[in-house]
GROMACS .gro file of C-alpha atoms in nm:
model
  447
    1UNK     CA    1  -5.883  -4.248   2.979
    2UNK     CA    2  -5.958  -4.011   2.731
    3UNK     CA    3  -5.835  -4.036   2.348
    4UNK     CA    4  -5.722  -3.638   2.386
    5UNK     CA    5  -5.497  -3.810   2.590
    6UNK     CA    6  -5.441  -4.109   2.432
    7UNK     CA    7  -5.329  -3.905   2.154
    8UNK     CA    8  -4.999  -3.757   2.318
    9UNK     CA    9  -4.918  -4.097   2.484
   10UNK     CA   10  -4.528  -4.194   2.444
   11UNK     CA   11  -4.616  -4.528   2.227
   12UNK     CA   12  -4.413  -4.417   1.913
   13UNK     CA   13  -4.352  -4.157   1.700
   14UNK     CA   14  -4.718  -4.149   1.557
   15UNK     CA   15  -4.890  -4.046   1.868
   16UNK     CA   16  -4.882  -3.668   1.805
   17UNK     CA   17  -5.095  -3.365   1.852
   18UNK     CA   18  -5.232  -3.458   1.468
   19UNK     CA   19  -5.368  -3.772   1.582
   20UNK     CA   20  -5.707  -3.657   1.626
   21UNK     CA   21  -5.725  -3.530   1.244
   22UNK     CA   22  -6.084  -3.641   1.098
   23UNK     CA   23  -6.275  -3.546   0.747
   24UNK     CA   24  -6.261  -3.518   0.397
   25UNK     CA   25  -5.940  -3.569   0.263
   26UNK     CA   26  -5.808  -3.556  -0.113
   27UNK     CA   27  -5.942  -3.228  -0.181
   28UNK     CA   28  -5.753  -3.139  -0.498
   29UNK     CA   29  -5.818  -3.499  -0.603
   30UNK     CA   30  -6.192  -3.421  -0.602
   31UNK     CA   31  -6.153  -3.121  -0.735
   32UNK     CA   32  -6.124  -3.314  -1.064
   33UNK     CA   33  -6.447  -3.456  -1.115
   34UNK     CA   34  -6.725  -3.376  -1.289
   35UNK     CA   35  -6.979  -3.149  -1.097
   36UNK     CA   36  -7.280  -3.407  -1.172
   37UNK     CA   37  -7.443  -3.706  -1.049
   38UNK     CA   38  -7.268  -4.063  -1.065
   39UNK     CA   39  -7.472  -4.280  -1.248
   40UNK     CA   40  -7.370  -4.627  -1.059
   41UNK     CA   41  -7.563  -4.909  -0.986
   42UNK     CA   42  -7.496  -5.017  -0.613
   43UNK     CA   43  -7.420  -5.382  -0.740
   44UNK     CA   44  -7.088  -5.219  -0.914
   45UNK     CA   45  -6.809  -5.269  -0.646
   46UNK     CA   46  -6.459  -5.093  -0.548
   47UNK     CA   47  -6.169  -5.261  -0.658
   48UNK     CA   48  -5.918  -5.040  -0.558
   49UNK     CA   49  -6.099  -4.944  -0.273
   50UNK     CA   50  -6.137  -5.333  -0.166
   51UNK     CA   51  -5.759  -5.449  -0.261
   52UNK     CA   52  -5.672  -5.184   0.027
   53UNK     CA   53  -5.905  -5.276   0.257
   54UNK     CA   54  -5.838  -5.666   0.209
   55UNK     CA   55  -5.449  -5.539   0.244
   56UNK     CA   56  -5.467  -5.388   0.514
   57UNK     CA   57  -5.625  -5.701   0.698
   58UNK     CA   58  -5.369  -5.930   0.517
   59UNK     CA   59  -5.137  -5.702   0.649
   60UNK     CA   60  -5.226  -5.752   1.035
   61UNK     CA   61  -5.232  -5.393   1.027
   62UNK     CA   62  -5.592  -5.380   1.144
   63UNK     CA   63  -5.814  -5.682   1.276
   64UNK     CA   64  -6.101  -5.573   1.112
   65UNK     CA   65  -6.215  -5.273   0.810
   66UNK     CA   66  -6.488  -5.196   0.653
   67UNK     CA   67  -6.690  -4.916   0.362
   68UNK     CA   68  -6.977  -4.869   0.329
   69UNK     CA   69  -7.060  -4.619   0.027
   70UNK     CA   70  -7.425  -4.493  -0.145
   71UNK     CA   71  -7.546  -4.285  -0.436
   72UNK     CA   72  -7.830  -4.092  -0.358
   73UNK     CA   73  -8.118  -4.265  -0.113
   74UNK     CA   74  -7.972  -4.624  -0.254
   75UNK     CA   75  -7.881  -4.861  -0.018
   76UNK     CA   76  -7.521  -4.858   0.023
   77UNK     CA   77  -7.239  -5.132  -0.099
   78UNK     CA   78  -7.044  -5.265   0.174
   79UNK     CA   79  -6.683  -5.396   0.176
   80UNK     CA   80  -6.573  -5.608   0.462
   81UNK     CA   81  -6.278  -5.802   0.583
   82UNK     CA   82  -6.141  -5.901   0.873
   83UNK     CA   83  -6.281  -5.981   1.247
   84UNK     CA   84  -6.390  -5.753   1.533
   85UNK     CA   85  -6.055  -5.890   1.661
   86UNK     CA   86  -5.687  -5.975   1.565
   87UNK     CA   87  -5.750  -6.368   1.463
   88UNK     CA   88  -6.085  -6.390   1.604
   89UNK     CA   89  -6.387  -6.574   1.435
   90UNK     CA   90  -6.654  -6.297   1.418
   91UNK     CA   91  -6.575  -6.144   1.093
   92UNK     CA   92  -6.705  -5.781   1.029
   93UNK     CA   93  -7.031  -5.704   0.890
   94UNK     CA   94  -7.373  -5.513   0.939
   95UNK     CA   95  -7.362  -5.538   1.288
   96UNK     CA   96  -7.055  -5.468   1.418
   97UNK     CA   97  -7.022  -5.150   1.627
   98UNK     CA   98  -6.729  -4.881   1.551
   99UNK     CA   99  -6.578  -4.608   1.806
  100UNK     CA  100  -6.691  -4.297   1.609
  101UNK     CA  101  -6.495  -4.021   1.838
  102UNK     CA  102  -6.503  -3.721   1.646
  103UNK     CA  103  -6.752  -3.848   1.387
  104UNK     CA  104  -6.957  -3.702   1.678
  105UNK     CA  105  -6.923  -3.403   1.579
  106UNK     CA  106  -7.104  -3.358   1.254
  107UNK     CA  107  -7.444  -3.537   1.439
  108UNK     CA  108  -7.402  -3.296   1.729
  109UNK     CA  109  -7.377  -3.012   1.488
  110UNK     CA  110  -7.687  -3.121   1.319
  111UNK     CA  111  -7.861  -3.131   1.621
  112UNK     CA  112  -7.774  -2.782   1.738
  113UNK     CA  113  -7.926  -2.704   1.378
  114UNK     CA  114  -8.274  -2.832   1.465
  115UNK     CA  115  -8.261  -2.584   1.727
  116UNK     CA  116  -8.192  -2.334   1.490
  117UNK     CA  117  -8.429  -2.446   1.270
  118UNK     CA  118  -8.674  -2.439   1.564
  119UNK     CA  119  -8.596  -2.072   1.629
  120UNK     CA  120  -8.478  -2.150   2.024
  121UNK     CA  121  -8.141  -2.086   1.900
  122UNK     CA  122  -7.961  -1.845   1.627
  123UNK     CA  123  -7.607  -1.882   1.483
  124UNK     CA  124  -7.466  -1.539   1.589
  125UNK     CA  125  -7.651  -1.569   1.952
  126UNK     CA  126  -7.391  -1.533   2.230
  127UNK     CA  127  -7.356  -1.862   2.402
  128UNK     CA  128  -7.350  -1.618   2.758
  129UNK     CA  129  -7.713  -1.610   2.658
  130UNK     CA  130  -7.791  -1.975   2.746
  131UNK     CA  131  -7.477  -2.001   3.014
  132UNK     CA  132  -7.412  -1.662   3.169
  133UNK     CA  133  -7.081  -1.781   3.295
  134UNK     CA  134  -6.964  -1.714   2.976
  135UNK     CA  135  -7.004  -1.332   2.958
  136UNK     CA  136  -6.678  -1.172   3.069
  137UNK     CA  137  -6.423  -1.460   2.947
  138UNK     CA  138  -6.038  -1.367   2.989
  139UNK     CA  139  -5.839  -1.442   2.692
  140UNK     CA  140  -5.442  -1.610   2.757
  141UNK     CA  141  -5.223  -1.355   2.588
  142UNK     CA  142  -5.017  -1.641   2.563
  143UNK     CA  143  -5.178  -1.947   2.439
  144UNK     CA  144  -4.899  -2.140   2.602
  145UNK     CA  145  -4.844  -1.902   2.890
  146UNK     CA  146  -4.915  -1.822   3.226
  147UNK     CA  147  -5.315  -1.839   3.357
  148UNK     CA  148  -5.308  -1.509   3.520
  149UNK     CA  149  -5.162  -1.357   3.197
  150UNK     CA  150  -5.506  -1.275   2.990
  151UNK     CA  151  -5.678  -1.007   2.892
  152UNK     CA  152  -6.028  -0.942   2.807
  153UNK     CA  153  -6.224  -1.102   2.529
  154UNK     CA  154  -6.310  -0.850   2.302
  155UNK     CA  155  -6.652  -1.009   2.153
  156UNK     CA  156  -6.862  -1.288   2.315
  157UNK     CA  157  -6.850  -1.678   2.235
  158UNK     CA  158  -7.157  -1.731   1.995
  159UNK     CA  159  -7.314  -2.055   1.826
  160UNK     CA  160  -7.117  -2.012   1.522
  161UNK     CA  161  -6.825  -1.998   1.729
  162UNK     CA  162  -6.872  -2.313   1.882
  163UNK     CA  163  -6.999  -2.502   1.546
  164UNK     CA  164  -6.674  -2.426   1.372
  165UNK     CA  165  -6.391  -2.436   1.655
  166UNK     CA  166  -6.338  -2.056   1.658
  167UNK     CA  167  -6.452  -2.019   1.989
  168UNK     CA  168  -6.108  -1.953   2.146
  169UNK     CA  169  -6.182  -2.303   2.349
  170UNK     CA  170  -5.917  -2.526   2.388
  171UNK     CA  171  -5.843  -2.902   2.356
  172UNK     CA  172  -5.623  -3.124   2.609
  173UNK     CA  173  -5.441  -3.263   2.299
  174UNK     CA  174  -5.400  -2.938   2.133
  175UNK     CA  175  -5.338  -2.743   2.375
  176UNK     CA  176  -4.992  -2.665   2.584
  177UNK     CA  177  -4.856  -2.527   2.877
  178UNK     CA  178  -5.085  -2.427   3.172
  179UNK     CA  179  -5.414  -2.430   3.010
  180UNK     CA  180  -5.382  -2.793   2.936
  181UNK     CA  181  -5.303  -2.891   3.279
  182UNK     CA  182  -5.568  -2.709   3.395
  183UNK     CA  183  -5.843  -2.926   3.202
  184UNK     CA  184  -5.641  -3.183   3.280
  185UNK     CA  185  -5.686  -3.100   3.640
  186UNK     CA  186  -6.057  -3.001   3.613
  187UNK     CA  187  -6.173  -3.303   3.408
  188UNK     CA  188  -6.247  -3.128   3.111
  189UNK     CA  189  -6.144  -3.464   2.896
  190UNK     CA  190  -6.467  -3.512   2.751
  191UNK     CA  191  -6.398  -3.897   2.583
  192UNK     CA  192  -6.299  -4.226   2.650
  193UNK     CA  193  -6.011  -4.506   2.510
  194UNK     CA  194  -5.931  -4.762   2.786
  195UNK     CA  195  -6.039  -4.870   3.145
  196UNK     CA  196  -5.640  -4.934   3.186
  197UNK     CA  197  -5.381  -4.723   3.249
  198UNK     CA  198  -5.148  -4.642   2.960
  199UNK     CA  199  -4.796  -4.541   2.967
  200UNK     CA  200  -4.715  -4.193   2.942
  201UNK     CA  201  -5.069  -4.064   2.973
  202UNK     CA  202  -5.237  -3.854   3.233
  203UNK     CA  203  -5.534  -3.927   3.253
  204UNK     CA  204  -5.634  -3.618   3.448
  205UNK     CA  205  -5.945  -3.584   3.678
  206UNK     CA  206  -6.248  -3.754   3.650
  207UNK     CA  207  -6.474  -3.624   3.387
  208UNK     CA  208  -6.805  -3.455   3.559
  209UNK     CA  209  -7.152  -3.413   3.480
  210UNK     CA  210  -7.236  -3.152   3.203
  211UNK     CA  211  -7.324  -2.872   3.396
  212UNK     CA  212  -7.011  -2.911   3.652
  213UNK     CA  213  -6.808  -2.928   3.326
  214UNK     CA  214  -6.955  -2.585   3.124
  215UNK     CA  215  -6.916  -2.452   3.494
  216UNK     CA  216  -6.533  -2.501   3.612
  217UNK     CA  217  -6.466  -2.496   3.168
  218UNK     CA  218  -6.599  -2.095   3.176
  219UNK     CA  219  -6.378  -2.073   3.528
  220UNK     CA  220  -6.040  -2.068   3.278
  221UNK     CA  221  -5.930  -1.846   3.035
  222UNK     CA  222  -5.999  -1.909   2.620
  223UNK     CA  223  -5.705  -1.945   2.456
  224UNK     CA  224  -5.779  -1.731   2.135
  225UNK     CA  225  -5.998  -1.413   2.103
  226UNK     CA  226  -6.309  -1.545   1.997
  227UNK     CA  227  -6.393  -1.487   1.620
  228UNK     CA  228  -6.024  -1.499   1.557
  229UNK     CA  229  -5.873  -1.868   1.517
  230UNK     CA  230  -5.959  -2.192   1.414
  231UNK     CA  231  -5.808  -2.460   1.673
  232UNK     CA  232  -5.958  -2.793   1.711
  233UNK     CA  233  -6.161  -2.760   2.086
  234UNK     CA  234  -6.446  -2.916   2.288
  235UNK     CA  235  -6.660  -2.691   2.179
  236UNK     CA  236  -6.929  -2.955   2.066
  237UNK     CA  237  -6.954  -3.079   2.459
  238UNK     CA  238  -7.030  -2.739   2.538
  239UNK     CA  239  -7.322  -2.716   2.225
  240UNK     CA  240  -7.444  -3.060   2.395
  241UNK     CA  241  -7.489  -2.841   2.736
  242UNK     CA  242  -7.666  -2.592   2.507
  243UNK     CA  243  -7.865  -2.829   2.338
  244UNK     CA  244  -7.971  -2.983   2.691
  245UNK     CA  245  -8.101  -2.606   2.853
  246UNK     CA  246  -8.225  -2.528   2.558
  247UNK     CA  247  -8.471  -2.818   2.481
  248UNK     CA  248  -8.489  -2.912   2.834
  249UNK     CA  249  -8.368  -3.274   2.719
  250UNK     CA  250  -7.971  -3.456   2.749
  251UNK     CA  251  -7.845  -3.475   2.409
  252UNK     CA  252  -7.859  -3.821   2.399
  253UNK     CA  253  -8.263  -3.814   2.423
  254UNK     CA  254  -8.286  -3.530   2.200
  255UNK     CA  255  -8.145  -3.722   1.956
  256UNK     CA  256  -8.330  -4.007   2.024
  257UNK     CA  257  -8.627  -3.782   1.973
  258UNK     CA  258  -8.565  -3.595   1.644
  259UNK     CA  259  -8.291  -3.800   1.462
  260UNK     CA  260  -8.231  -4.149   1.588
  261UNK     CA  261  -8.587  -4.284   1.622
  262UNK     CA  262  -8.708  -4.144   1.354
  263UNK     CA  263  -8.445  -4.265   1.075
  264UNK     CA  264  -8.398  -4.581   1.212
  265UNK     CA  265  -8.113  -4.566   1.376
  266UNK     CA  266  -8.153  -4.829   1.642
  267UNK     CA  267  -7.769  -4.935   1.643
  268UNK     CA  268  -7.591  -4.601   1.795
  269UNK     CA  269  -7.504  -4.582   2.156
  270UNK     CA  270  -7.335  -4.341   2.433
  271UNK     CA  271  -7.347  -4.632   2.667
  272UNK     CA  272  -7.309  -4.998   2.449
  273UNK     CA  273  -7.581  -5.234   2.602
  274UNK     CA  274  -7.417  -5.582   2.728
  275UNK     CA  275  -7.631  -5.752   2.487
  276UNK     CA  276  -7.446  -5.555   2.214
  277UNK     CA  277  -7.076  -5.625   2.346
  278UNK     CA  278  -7.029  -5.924   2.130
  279UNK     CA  279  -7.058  -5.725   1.831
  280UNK     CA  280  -6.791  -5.405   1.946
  281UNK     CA  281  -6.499  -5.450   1.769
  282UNK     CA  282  -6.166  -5.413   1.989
  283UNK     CA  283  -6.018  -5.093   1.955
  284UNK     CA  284  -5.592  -5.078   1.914
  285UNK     CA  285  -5.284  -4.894   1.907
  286UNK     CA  286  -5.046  -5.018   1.638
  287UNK     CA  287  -4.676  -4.997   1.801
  288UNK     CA  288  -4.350  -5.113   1.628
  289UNK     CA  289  -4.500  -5.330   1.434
  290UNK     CA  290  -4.801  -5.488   1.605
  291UNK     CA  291  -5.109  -5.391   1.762
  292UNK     CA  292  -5.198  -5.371   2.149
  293UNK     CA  293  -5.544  -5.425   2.238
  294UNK     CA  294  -5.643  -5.083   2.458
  295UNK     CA  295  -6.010  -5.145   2.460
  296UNK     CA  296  -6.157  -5.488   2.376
  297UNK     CA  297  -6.488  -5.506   2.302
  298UNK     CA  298  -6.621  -5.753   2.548
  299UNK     CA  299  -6.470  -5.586   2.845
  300UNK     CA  300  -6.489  -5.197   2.645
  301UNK     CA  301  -6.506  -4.856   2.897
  302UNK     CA  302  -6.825  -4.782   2.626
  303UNK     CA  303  -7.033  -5.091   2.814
  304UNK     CA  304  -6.998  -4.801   3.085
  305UNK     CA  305  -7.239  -4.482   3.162
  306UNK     CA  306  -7.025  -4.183   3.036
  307UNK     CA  307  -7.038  -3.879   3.225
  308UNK     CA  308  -7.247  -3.747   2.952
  309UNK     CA  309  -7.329  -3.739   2.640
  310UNK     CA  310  -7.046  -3.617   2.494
  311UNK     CA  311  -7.125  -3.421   2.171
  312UNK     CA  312  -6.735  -3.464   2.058
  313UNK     CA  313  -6.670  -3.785   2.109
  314UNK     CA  314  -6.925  -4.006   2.235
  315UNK     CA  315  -7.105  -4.217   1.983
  316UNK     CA  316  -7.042  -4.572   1.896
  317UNK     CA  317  -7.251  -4.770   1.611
  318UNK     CA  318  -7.256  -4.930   1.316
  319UNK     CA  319  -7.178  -4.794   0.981
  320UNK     CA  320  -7.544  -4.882   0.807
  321UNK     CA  321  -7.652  -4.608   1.141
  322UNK     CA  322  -7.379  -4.360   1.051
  323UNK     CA  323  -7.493  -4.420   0.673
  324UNK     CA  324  -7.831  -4.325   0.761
  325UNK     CA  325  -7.710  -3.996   0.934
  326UNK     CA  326  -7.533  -3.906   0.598
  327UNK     CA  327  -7.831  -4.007   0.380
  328UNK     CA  328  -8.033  -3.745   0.588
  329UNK     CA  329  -7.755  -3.506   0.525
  330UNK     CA  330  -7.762  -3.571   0.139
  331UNK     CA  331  -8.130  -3.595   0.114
  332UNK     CA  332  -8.156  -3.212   0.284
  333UNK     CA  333  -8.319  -3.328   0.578
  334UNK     CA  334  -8.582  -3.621   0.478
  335UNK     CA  335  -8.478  -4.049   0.422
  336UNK     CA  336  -8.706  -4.282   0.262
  337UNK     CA  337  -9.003  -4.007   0.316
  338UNK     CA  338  -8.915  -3.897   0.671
  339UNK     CA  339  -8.826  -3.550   0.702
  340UNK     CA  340  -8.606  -3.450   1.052
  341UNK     CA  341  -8.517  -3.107   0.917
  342UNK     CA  342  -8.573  -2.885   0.638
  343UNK     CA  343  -8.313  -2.894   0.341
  344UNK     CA  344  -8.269  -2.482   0.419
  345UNK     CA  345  -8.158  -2.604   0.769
  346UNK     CA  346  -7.902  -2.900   0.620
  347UNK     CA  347  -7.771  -2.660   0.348
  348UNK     CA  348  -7.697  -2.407   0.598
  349UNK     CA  349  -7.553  -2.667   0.809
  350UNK     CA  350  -7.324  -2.789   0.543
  351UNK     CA  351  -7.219  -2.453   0.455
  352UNK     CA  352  -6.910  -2.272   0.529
  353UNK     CA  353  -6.981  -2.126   0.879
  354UNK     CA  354  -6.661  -1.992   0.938
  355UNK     CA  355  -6.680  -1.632   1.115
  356UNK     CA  356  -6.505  -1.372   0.847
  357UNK     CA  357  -6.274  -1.266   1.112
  358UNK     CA  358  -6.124  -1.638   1.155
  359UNK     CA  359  -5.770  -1.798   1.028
  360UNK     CA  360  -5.725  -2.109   0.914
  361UNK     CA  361  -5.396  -2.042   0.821
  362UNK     CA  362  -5.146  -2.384   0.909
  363UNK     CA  363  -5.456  -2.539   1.033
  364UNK     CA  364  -5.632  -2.875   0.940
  365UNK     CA  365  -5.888  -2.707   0.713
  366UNK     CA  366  -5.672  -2.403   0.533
  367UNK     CA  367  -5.810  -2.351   0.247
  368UNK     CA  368  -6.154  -2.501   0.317
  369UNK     CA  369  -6.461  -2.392   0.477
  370UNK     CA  370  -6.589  -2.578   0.811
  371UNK     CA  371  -6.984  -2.603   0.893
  372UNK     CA  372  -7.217  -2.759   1.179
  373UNK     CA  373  -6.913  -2.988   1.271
  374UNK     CA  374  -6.774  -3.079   0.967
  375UNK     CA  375  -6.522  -2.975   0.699
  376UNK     CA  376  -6.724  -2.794   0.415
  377UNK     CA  377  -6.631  -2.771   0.072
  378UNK     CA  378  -6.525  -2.358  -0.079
  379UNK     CA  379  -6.644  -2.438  -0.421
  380UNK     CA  380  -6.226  -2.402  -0.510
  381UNK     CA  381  -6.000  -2.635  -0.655
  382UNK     CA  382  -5.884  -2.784  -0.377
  383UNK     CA  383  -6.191  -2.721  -0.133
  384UNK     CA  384  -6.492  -2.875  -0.406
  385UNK     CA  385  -6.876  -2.799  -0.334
  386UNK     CA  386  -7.081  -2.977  -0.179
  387UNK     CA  387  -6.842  -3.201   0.028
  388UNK     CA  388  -6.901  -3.210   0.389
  389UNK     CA  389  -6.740  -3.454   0.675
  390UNK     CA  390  -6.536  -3.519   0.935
  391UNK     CA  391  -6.353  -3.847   1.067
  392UNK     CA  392  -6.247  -4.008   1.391
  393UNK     CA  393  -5.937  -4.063   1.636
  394UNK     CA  394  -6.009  -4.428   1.583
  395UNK     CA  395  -5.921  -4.412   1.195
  396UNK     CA  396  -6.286  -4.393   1.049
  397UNK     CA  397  -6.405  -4.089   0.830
  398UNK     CA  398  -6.667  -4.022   0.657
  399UNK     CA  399  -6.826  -3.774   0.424
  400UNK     CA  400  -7.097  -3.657   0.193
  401UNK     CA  401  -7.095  -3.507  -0.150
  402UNK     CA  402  -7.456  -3.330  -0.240
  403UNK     CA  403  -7.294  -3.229  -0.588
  404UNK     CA  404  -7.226  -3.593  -0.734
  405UNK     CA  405  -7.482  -3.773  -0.500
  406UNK     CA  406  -7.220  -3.991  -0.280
  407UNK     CA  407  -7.224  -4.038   0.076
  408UNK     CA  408  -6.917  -4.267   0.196
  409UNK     CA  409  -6.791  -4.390   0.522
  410UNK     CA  410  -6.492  -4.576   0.581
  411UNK     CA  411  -6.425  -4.817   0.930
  412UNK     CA  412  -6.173  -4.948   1.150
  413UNK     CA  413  -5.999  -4.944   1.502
  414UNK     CA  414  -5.658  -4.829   1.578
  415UNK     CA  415  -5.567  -4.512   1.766
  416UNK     CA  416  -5.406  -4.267   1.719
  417UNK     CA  417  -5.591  -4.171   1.345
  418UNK     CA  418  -5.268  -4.090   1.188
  419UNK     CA  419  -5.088  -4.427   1.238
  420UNK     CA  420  -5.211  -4.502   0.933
  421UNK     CA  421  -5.338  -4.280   0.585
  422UNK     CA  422  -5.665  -4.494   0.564
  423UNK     CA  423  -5.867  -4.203   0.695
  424UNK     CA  424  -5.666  -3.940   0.529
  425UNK     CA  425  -5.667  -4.144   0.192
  426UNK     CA  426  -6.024  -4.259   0.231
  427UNK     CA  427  -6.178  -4.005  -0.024
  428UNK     CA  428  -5.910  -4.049  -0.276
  429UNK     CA  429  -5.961  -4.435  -0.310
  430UNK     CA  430  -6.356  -4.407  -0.319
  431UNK     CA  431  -6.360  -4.116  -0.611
  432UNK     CA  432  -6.010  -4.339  -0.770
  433UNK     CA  433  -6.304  -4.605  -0.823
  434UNK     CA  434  -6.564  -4.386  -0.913
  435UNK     CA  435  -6.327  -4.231  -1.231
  436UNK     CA  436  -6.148  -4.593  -1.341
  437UNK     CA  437  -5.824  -4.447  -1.199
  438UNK     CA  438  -5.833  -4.750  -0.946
  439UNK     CA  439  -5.439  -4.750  -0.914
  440UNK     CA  440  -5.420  -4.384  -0.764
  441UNK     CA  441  -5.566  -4.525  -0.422
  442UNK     CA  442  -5.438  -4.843  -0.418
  443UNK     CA  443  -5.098  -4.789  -0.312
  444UNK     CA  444  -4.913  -4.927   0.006
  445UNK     CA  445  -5.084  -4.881   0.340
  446UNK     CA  446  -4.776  -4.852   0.515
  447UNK     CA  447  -4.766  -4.498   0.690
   0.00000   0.00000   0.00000
């Protein structure tokens, strides 16, 4: 079961084609503060920030929820309530292991980066270099419409294309019509939410190896021109084929390689170990009122090989690991002395990316710039510098701010995203905090 599909499942109003919404939110909040450093000790806490979290628990809104938020390379403060399940007796902490979905991203885009950085790839390189499936794509005229109704594509797919969802690629939960039964019917639902069957969801096909997948994926018409759109798409499964010809490894073990090991990140997974199931909190669906267990964490679909690694939406681990990730991202590449990429490389990374040919217009990130994965801050009023994240279908989100020095990641399970604003709202309570203003994010957490 994949959470594209989750995400359209007839469990409530909620479950929408929005459900899959991640990043930075609040942007005109943060557009308010002060373009320097915060001076905070990490013993200072969140009150607003924790009277939220400890609501939403009291609440039985979520089992479990947790921040975790740093200044600089300082370890981080952590807020915690709650158990890995709805009245269970293992309470959250350090070790408990999150869904991060599309908190995938960002990582995967950082990895295609290093390659970059390694001059194997370039951003503007066409992707029919690496795949040469890819070089005569057919475009729908009709993003909705009929398969055999395309034309051309009038430039090629490149890197940058695929870092910032301007490909033309679609999504199973974004797109409609044909094209969406098509992945359905090819497997191209890169992602998983539940060994069980859930009502009003098809499933689709099977999800195949990588190379299968980039095959029968450049076998179907894009749905945009490339260059022109920005639409949400599994682009980043396709940059984790790239990454895998490219460096001759599977993006898991690249990773491994140049990131994971070398940071310290010994608590992020593709495949959960059994030894680690007691610690993977269960994953819901909030529905009239309560929340239905889709994927508990003893018996979880992630104690499973996936197909692959998917770039998108494959990564589960615990928010001190995902911390770690965005203390390499605000230290430019090097944590506690270990440099995995050179700050030109991050800063480019974090940088708007966006092709000058592509609207954002009614999309997600109007208004704001989008990098290696990740929403990117414009340097405007409601897009601020420096910012740079992206969030999960599982309600987490997380984000960086080189400017002021904060890195910030918030955690929980329930799917779809949008049940709730936690991830929306996440930004807004941490900088409320951070400027004394504790009672602008500290509102009701109903949706």
């Amino acid at each position: 079961m994949t959470a594209d599909r989750l995400a359209t499942a007839s469990l409530g109003p909620s479950f929408s084609r929005r459900s899959v919404l991640g990043g930075i939110g609040a942007g005109a909040f943060l557009a308010g503060m002060p373009g320097t450093a915060f001076a905070r000790e990490a013993a200072n806490n969140f009150p607003g920030l924790t009277k939220i979290i400890n609501q939403y628990v009291a609440e039985k809104k979520v089992a479990g929820m947790m921040a975790m938020i740093g200044f600089g390379q300082q370890a981080p403060e952590v807020i915690a309530a709650g158990s890995l399940k709805l009245g269970g007796d293992t309470l959250v902490g350090t070790d408990t292991l999150w869904r991060m979905y599309s908190q995938t991203k960002p990582v995967t885009g950082m990895a295609t980066m290093m390659l970059i950085e390694d001059g194997l790839l370039s951003l503007d390189q066409p992707l029919s270099d690496i795949f040469p499936e890819f070089a005569d794509m057919q475009v729908l005229i009709d993003p909705e419409g009929a398969l055999d109704n395309v034309e051309p594509a009038k430039k090629p797919i490149t890197i940058r294309q695929l870092q910032t969802h301007t490909a033309g690629l679609g999504y199973s939960i974004i797109s409609k019509g044909p094209i969406q039964k098509a992945y359905l019917a090819a497997g191209i639902t890169p992602g998983r939410v539940s060994r069980n069957p859930i009502p009003g969801v098809d499933s689709g096909a099977p999800t195949p190896d990588i190379m299968t997948f980039v095959k029968r994926l450049s076998e179907l018409p894009l749905v945009y021109q490339p260059g022109t759109q920005w639409s949400y798409s599994l682009s980043h499964d396709v940059l984790s084929a790239v990454i895998e010809k490219v460096s001759g490894k599977p993006l898991d073990q690249f990773l491994q390689q140049r990131m994971f090991g070398p940071l310290g990140m010994n608590s992020i997974y593709y495949q959960v170990p059994a030894d680690r199931a007691a610690d993977l909190a269960d994953n819901y669906a909030p529905f009239a009122g309560s929340l239905i267990p889709i994927d508990p964490g003893a018996t979880s679909i992630y104690l499973d090989k996936p197909a692959f690694a998917f770039g998108s939406t494959g990564l589960v681990g615990t928010a001190g690991d995902y911390d770690k990730f965005l203390q390499m991202v605000l230290g430019f590449g090097t944590v506690g002395g270990v440099q995995v990429m050179k700050p030109e490389t991050v800063k480019l990374g974090i940088s708007n990316l966006l092709p000058e040919t592509a609207s954002t217009a009614g999309t997600w990130v109007a208004n704001h710039g989008f990098g290696a994965g990740g929403r990117s801050g414009l340097g405007t009023a409601v897009s601020p510098a420096g910012t740079f994240g992206w969030g999960g279908a599982a309600g987490t989100s997380a984000f960086v701010d080189t400017v002021r020095g904060l890195r910030a990641g918030g955690y929980t399970q329930y799917i779809p995203s949008n049940s709730y604003p936690f991830q929306s709202d996440f930004p807004k309570y941490v900088y409320a905090d951070l400027t004394g203003n504790a009672q602008a994010g500290a509102g009701n957490t109903s949706p």
